[in-house]
Short mmCIF file of C-alpha atoms in Angstrom, two decimals:
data_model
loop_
_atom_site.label_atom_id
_atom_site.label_comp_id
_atom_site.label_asym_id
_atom_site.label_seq_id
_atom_site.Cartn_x
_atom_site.Cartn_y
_atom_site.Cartn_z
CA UNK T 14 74.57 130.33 67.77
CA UNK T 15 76.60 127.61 69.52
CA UNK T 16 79.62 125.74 67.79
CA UNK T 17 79.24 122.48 65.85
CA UNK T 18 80.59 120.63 68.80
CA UNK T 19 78.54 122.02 72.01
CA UNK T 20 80.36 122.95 74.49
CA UNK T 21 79.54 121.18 77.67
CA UNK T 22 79.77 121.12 81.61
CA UNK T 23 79.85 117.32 82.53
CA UNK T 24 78.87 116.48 86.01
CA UNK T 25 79.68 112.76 86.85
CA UNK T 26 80.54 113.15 90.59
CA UNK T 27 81.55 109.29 90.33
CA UNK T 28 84.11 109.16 87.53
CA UNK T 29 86.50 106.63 87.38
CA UNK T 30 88.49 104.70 85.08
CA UNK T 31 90.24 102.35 87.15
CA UNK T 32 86.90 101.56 89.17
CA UNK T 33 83.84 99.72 88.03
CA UNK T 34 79.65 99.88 87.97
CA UNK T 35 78.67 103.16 87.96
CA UNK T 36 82.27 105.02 88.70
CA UNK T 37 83.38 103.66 85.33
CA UNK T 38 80.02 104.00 83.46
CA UNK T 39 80.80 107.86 84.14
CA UNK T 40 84.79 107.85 83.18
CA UNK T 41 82.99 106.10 79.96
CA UNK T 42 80.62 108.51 78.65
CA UNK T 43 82.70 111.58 79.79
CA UNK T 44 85.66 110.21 77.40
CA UNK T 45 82.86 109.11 74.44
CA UNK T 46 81.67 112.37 74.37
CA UNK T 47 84.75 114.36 74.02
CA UNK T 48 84.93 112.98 70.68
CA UNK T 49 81.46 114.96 69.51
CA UNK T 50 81.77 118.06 71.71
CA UNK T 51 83.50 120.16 74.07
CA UNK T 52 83.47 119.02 77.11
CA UNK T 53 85.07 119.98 80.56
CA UNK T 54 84.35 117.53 83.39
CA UNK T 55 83.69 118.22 86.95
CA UNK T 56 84.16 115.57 89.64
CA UNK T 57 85.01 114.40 92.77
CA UNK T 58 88.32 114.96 94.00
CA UNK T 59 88.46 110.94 94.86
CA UNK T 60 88.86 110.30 91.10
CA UNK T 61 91.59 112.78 90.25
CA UNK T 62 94.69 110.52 90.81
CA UNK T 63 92.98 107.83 88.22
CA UNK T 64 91.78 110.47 85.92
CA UNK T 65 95.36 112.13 85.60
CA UNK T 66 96.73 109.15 84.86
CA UNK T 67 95.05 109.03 81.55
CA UNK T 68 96.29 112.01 80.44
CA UNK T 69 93.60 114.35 81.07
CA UNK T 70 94.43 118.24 81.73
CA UNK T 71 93.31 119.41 85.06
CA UNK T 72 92.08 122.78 85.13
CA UNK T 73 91.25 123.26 80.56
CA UNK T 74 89.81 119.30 80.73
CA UNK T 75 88.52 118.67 84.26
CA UNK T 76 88.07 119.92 87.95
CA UNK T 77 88.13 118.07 90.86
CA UNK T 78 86.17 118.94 93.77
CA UNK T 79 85.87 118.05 97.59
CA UNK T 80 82.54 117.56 99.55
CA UNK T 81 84.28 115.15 102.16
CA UNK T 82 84.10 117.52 105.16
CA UNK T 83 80.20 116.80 104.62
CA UNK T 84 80.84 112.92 103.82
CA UNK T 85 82.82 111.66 106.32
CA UNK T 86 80.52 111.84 109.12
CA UNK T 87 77.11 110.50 107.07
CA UNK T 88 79.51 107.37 106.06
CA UNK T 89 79.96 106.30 109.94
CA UNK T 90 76.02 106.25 110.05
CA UNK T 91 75.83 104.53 106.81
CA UNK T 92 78.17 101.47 108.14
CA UNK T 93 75.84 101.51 110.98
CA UNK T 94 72.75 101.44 109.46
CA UNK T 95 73.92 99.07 106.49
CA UNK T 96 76.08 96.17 108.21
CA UNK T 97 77.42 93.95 105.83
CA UNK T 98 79.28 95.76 103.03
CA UNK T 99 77.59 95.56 99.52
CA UNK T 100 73.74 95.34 101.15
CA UNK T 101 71.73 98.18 102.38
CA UNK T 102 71.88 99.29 98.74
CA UNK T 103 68.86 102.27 99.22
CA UNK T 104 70.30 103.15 102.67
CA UNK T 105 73.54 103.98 101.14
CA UNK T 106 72.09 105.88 98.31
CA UNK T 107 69.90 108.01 100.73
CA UNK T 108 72.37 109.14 102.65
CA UNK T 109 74.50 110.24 99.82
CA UNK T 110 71.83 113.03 98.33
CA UNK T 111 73.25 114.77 101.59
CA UNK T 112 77.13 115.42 100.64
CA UNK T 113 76.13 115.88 97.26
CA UNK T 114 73.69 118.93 98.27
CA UNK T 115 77.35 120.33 99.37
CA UNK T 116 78.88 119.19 96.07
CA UNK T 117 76.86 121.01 94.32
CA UNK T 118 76.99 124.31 95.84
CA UNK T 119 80.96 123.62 96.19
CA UNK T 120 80.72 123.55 92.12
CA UNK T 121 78.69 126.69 91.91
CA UNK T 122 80.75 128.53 93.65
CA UNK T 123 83.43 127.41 91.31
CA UNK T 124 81.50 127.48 87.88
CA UNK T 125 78.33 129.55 88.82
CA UNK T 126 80.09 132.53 87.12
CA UNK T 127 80.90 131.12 83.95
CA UNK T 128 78.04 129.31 83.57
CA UNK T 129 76.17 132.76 83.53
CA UNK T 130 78.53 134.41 81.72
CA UNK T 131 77.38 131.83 78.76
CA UNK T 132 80.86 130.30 78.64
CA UNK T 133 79.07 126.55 78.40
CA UNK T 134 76.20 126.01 75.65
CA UNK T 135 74.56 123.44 78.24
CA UNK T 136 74.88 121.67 81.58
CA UNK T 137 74.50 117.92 81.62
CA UNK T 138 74.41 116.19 85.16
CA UNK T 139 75.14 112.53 84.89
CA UNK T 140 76.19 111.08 87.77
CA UNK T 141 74.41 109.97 90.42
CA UNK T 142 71.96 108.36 87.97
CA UNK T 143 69.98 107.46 91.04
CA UNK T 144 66.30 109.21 90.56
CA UNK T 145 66.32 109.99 93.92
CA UNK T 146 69.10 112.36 94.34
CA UNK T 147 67.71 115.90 93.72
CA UNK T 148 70.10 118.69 92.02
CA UNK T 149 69.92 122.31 93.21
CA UNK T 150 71.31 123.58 89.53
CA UNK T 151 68.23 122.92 87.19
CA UNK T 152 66.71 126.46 88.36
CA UNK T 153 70.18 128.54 88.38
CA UNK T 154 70.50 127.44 84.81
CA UNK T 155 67.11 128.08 84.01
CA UNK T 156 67.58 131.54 85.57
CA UNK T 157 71.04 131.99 83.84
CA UNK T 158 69.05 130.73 79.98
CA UNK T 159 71.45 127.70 80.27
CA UNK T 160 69.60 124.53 79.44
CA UNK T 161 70.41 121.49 82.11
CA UNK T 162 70.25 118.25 81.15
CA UNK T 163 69.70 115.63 83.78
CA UNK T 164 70.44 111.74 83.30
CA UNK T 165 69.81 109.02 82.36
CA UNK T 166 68.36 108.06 85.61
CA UNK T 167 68.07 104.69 86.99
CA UNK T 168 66.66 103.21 89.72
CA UNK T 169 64.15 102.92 92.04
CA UNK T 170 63.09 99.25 90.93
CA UNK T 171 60.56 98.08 93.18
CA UNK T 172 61.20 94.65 95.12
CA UNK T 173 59.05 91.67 93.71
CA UNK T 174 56.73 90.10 95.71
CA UNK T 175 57.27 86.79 97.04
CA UNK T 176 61.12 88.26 97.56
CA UNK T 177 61.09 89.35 101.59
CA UNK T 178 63.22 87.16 102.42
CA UNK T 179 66.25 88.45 100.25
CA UNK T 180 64.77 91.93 100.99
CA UNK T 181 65.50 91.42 104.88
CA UNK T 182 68.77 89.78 104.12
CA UNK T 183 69.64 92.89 101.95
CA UNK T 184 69.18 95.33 104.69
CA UNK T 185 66.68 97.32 102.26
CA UNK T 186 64.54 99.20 105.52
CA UNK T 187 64.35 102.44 103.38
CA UNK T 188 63.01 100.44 100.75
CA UNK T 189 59.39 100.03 102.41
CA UNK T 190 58.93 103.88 102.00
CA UNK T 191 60.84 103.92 98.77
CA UNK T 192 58.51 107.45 97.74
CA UNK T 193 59.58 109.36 100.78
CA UNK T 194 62.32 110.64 98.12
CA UNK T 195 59.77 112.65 96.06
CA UNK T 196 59.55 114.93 99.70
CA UNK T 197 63.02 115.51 99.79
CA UNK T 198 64.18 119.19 98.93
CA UNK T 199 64.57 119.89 95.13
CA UNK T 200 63.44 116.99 94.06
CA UNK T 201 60.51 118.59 92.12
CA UNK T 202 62.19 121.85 91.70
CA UNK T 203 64.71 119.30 89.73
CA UNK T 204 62.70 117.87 87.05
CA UNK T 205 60.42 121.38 86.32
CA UNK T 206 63.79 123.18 85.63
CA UNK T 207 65.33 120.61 83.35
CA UNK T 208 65.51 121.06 79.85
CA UNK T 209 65.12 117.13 79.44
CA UNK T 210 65.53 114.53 81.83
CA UNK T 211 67.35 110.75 80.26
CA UNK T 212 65.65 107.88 81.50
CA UNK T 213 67.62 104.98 81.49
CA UNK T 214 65.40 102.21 81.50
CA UNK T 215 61.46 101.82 80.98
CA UNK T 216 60.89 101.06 84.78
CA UNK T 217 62.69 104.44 85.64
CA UNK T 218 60.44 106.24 82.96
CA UNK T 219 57.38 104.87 84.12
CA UNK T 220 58.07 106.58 87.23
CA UNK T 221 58.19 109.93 85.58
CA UNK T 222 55.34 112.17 86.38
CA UNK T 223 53.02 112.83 83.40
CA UNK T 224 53.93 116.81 83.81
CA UNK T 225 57.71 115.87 82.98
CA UNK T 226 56.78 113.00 80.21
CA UNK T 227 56.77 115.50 77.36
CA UNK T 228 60.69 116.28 78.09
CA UNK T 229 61.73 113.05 78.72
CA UNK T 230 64.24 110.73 76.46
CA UNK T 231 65.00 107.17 76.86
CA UNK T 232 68.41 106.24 76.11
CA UNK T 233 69.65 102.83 77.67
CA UNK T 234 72.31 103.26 80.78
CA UNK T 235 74.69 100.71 80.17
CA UNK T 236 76.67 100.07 77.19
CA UNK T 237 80.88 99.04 76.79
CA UNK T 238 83.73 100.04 75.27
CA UNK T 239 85.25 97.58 72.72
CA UNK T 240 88.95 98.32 73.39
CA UNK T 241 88.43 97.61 77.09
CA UNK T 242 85.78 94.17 76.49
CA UNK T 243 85.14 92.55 73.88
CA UNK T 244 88.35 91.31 71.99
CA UNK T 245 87.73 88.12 73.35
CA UNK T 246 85.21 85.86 72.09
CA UNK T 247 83.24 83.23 73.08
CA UNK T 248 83.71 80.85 70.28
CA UNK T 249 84.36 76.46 68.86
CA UNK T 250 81.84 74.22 68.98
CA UNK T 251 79.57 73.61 72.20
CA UNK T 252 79.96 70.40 73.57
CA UNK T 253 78.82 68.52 76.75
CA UNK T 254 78.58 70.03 79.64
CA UNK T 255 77.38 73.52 78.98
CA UNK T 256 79.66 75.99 80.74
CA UNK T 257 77.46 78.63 82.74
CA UNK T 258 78.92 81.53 84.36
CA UNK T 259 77.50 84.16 87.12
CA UNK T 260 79.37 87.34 87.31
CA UNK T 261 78.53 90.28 90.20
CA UNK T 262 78.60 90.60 93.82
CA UNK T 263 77.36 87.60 96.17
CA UNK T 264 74.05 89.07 97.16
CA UNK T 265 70.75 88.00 97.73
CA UNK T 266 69.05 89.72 94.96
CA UNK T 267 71.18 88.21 92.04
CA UNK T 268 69.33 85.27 91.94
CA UNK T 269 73.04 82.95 92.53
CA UNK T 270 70.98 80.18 94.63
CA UNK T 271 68.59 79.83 92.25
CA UNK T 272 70.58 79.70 89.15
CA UNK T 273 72.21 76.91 91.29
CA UNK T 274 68.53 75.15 91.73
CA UNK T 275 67.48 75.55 88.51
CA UNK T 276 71.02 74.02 87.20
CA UNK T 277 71.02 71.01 90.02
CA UNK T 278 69.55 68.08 88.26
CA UNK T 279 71.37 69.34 84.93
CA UNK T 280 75.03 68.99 86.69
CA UNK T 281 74.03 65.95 88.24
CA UNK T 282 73.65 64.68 84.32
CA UNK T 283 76.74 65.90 83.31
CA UNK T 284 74.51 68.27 81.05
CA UNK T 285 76.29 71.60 82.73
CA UNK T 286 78.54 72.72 85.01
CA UNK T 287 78.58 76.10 86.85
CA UNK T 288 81.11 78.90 87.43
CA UNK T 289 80.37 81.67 89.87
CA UNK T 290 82.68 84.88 89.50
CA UNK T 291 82.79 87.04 92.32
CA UNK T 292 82.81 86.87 95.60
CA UNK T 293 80.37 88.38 98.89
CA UNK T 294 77.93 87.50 101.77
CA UNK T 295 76.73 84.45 100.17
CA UNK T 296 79.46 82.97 99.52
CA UNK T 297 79.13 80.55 102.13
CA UNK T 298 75.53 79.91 101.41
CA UNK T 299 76.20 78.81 97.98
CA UNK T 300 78.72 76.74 99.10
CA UNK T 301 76.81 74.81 101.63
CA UNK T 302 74.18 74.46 98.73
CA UNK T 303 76.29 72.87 96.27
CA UNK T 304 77.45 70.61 98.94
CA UNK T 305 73.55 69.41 100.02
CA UNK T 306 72.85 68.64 96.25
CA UNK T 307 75.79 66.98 95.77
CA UNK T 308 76.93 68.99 93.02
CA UNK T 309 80.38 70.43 94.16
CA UNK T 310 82.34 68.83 91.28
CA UNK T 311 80.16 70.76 88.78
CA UNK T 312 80.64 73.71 90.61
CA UNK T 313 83.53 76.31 90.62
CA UNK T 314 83.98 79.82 92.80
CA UNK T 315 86.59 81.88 90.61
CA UNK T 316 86.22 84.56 93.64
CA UNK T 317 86.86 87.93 92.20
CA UNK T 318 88.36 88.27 89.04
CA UNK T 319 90.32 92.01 87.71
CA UNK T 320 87.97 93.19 85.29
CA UNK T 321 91.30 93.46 82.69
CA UNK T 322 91.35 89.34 83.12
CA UNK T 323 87.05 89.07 83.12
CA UNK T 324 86.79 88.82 79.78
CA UNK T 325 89.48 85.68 78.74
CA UNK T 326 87.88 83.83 82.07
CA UNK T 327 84.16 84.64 80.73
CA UNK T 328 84.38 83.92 77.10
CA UNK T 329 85.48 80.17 78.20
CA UNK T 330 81.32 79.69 78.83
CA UNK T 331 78.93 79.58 76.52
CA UNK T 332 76.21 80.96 78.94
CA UNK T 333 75.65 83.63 81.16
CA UNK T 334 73.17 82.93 83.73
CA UNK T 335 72.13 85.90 85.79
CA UNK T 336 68.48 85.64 87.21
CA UNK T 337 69.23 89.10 89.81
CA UNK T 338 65.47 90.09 90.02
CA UNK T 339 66.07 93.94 91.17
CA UNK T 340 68.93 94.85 88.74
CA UNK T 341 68.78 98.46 87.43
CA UNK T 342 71.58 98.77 84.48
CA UNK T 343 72.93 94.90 83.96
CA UNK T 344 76.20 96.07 82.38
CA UNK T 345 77.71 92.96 83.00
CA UNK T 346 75.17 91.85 80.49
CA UNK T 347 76.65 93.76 77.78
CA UNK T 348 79.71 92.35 78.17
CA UNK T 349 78.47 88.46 78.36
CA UNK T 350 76.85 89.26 75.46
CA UNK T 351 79.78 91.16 74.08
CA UNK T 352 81.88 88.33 74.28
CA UNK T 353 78.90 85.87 72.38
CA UNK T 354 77.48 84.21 75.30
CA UNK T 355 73.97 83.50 75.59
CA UNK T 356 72.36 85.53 78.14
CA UNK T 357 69.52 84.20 80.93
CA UNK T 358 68.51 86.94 82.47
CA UNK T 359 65.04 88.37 84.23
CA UNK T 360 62.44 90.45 82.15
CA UNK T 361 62.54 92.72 85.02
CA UNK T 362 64.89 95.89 84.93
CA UNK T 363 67.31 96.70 82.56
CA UNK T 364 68.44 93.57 81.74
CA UNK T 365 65.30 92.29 80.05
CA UNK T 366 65.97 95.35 77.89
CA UNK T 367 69.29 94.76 76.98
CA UNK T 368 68.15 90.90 75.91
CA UNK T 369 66.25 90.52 73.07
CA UNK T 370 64.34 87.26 71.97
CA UNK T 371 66.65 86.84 69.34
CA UNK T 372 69.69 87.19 71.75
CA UNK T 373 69.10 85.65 74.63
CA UNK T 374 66.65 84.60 76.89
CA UNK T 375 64.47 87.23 79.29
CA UNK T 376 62.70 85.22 82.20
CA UNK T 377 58.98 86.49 82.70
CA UNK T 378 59.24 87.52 86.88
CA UNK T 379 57.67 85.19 89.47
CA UNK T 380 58.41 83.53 92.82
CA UNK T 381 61.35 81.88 93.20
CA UNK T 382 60.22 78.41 92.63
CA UNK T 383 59.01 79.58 89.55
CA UNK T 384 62.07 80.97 88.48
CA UNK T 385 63.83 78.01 88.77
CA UNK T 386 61.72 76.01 86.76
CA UNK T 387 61.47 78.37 84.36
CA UNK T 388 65.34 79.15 83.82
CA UNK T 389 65.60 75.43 84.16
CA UNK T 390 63.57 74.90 81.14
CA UNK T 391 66.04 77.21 79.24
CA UNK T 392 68.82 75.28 79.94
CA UNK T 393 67.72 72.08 79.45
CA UNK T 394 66.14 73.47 76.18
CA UNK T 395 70.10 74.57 75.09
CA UNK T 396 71.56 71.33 76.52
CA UNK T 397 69.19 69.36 74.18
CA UNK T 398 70.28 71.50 70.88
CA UNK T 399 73.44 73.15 71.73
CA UNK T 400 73.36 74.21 68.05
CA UNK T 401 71.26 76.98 68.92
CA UNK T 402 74.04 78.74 71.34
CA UNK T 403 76.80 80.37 68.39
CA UNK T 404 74.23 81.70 66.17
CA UNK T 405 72.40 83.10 69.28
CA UNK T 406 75.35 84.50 70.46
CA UNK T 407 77.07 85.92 67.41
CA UNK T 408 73.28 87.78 67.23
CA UNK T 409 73.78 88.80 71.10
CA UNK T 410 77.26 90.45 70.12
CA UNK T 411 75.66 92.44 66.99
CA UNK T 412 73.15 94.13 69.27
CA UNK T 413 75.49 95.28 72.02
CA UNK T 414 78.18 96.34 68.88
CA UNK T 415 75.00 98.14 67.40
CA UNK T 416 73.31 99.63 70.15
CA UNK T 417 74.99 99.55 73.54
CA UNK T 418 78.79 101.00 73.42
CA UNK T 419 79.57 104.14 74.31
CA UNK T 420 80.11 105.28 70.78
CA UNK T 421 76.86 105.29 70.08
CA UNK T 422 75.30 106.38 73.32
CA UNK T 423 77.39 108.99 72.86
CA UNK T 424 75.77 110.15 69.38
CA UNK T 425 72.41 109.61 71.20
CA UNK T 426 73.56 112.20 73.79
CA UNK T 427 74.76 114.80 71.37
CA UNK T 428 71.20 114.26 69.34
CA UNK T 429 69.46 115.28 72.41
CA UNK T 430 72.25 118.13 73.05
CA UNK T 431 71.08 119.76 69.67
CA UNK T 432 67.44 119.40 70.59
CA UNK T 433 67.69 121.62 73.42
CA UNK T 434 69.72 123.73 71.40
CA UNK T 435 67.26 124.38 68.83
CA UNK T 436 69.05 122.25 66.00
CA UNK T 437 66.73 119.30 65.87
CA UNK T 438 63.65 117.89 67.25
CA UNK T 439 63.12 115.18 70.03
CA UNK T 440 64.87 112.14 69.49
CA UNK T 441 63.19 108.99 70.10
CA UNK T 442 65.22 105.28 70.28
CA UNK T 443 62.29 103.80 71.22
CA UNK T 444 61.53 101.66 74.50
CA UNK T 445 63.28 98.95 73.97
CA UNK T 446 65.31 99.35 71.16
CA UNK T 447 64.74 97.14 68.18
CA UNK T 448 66.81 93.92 67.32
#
């Protein structure tokens, strides 16, 4: 019988704690769950310096391996294929199921053994979440009477129509034959040898074939750790003009231009004004936009911002406005809301699952003009009766304290580790979780 606290091999090939997105959301759960089991980490060996610095044992905690030989090369085509740094998004994930092919038989060279020998109750593979990135371990556990457990996955978030424009502007070519991953080696010898497979979001899950639903646990991807965000808070009365803040990378699919639309006539009122953390290719475009309405005083570009300093600089707004409309995770909602501001966000992706209607507002998808009369409406709606933002927001920081830090994603994860270990039945959160 296995111990009380599983013992578990933790792949999160992107594993950082000084790094953000999905690099950090890895470093996150890895440390979250070495409070309810076992675990020894494996990961690349461009995370080691960070991950030593936190005190972690190399060799008894973690191991750090290297797949650049195979890397180096593929990321020369990838800068030629993508362009622009930061677009190209699907481009750049394709071509990394190809060094991680090598990563993976690097690590069974180094853990097959063990792994057989029964030294590890289970295998989780965590990162890459991406859905499209096949592993070649699910039937050499199966074979060995390991379980594996792969996810969550996330991804794969289809464009929205009346979008082609930011699609071109994103460089998203593989995107038009987004299914030619389901032909790529493993990818269905993945999913039949997993134990379970995570799902981190509904649009991921709906993706799953029917043969695989059975195994299949949602638990959400993003969540935050309150001694990193959240000490800060959002907080005094709201007065004239609303303070709305954008947080992410300047690119065509966050939805920046139209926030900026859809605030326009607002700013020109003195109703709100507009902060835009972050910096990218659209910087310029923004600019030039603010300029043509006239609204550059009611305007500010923070340009990037160390995530250790996001928080005091975020919880000076009381909004968060973040219409992206092909956003996977959203953790930078979790920490808006964290922090008590009232999200705006699109009821597409994970984002209109992280927002519920008693937190925030999720933005049914449309076309673009749409969108801005529709977020529009929301703020206007909030400039008329500011009253409504604190209570909203104090709600918006319950839900994220309740549901979304890595405390308690890590509890979900160790509920599902004692269902494949015969200890418990499926878990199920629900799709979305409840208020």
């Amino acid at each position: 019988m296995p111990a009380s606290r599983p013992r578990v091999l933790l792949i999160a090939e992107l594993c950082n704690p000084d790094w953000v997105s999905v690099p950090l959301e890895g470093w996150s759960l890895y440390r979250a769950l070495t409070e309810v089991a076992d675990v020894h980490l494996v990961t690349h060996v461009r995370n080691r310096e960070n991950i030593l610095k936190q005190g972690v044992q190399e060799g008894s905690q973690f191991t750090a391996l290297d797949s650049s030989p195979v890397e180096k090369p593929l990321d020369k085509v990838g800068q030629l294929l993508r362009g622009s740094t930061g677009v190209g998004w699907t481009t750049a994930t394709a071509l990394s199921a190809l060094p991680y092919y090598y990563f993976e038989e690097v690590l069974w060279q180094r853990f097959g053994a063990r792994i057989q020998a029964r030294e590890f109750d289970l295998v989780h593979r965590y990162t890459p979440i991406s859905p499209t990135t096949p592993s070649t371990l699910g039937p050499r556990c199966k074979a060995a009477g390991v379980p594996f457990l792969l996810g969550p996955l996330n991804g794969g978030l289809p464009w929205p129509k009346g979008f082609g424009g930011a699609r071109r502007r994103e460089k998203e070519w593989l995107s038009y034959i987004r299914e030619a991953y389901k032909l790529m080696p493993f990818y269905k010898s993945t999913r039949d040898n997993a134990s379970a497979i995570l799902t981190g979001s509904r649009a991921t899950r709906g993706q799953i074939s029917d043969r695989w639903q059975s195994k299949t646990v949602y638990i959400p991807e993003n969540a935050i750790d309150p001694k990193r965000f959240g000490s800060a808070k959002s907080e005094g009365p709201v007065e004239l003009p609303l303070r709305v803040a954008f947080v992410g990378r300047f690119v065509p699919y966050k939805g920046m231009a139209m926030l900026m639309d859809a605030a326009a006539p607002l700013i020109r009122e003195g109703k709100v004004v507009l902060e835009y953390i972050g910096d990218g290719q659209e910087m310029p475009n923004l600019k030039a936009q603010a300029a043509r309405e006239g609204i550059e005083s009611g305007v500010t570009f923070a340009g990037w911002v160390k995530h250790q300093e996001l928080q005091g600089r975020l919880a000076k707004n009381h909004v968060f406005g973040f219409p992206s409309v092909r956003e996977f995770g959203g953790a930078v909602v979790c920490e808006a809301m964290a922090l008590g501001l009232v999200p705006i966000v699109m009821d597409y992706g994970g984002p209109g699952e992280i927002v519920s209607p008693a937190t925030g507002f999720a933005i049914p998808m449309g076309t673009p003009e749409e969108i801005v009369l529709r977020v529009r409406e929301v703020l206007a709606k909030l400039a008329a009766d500011p009253s409504v933002i604190r209570p909203m927001g104090e709600r918006a920081r319950e839900r994220v304290f309740k549901y979304f830090t890595w405390k308690a994603k890590a509890e979900q994860v160790l509920e599902v580790y004692r269902w494949l270990l015969g200890e418990r039945g499926q878990p199920d959160w629900g799709m979305p979780l409840a208020d």
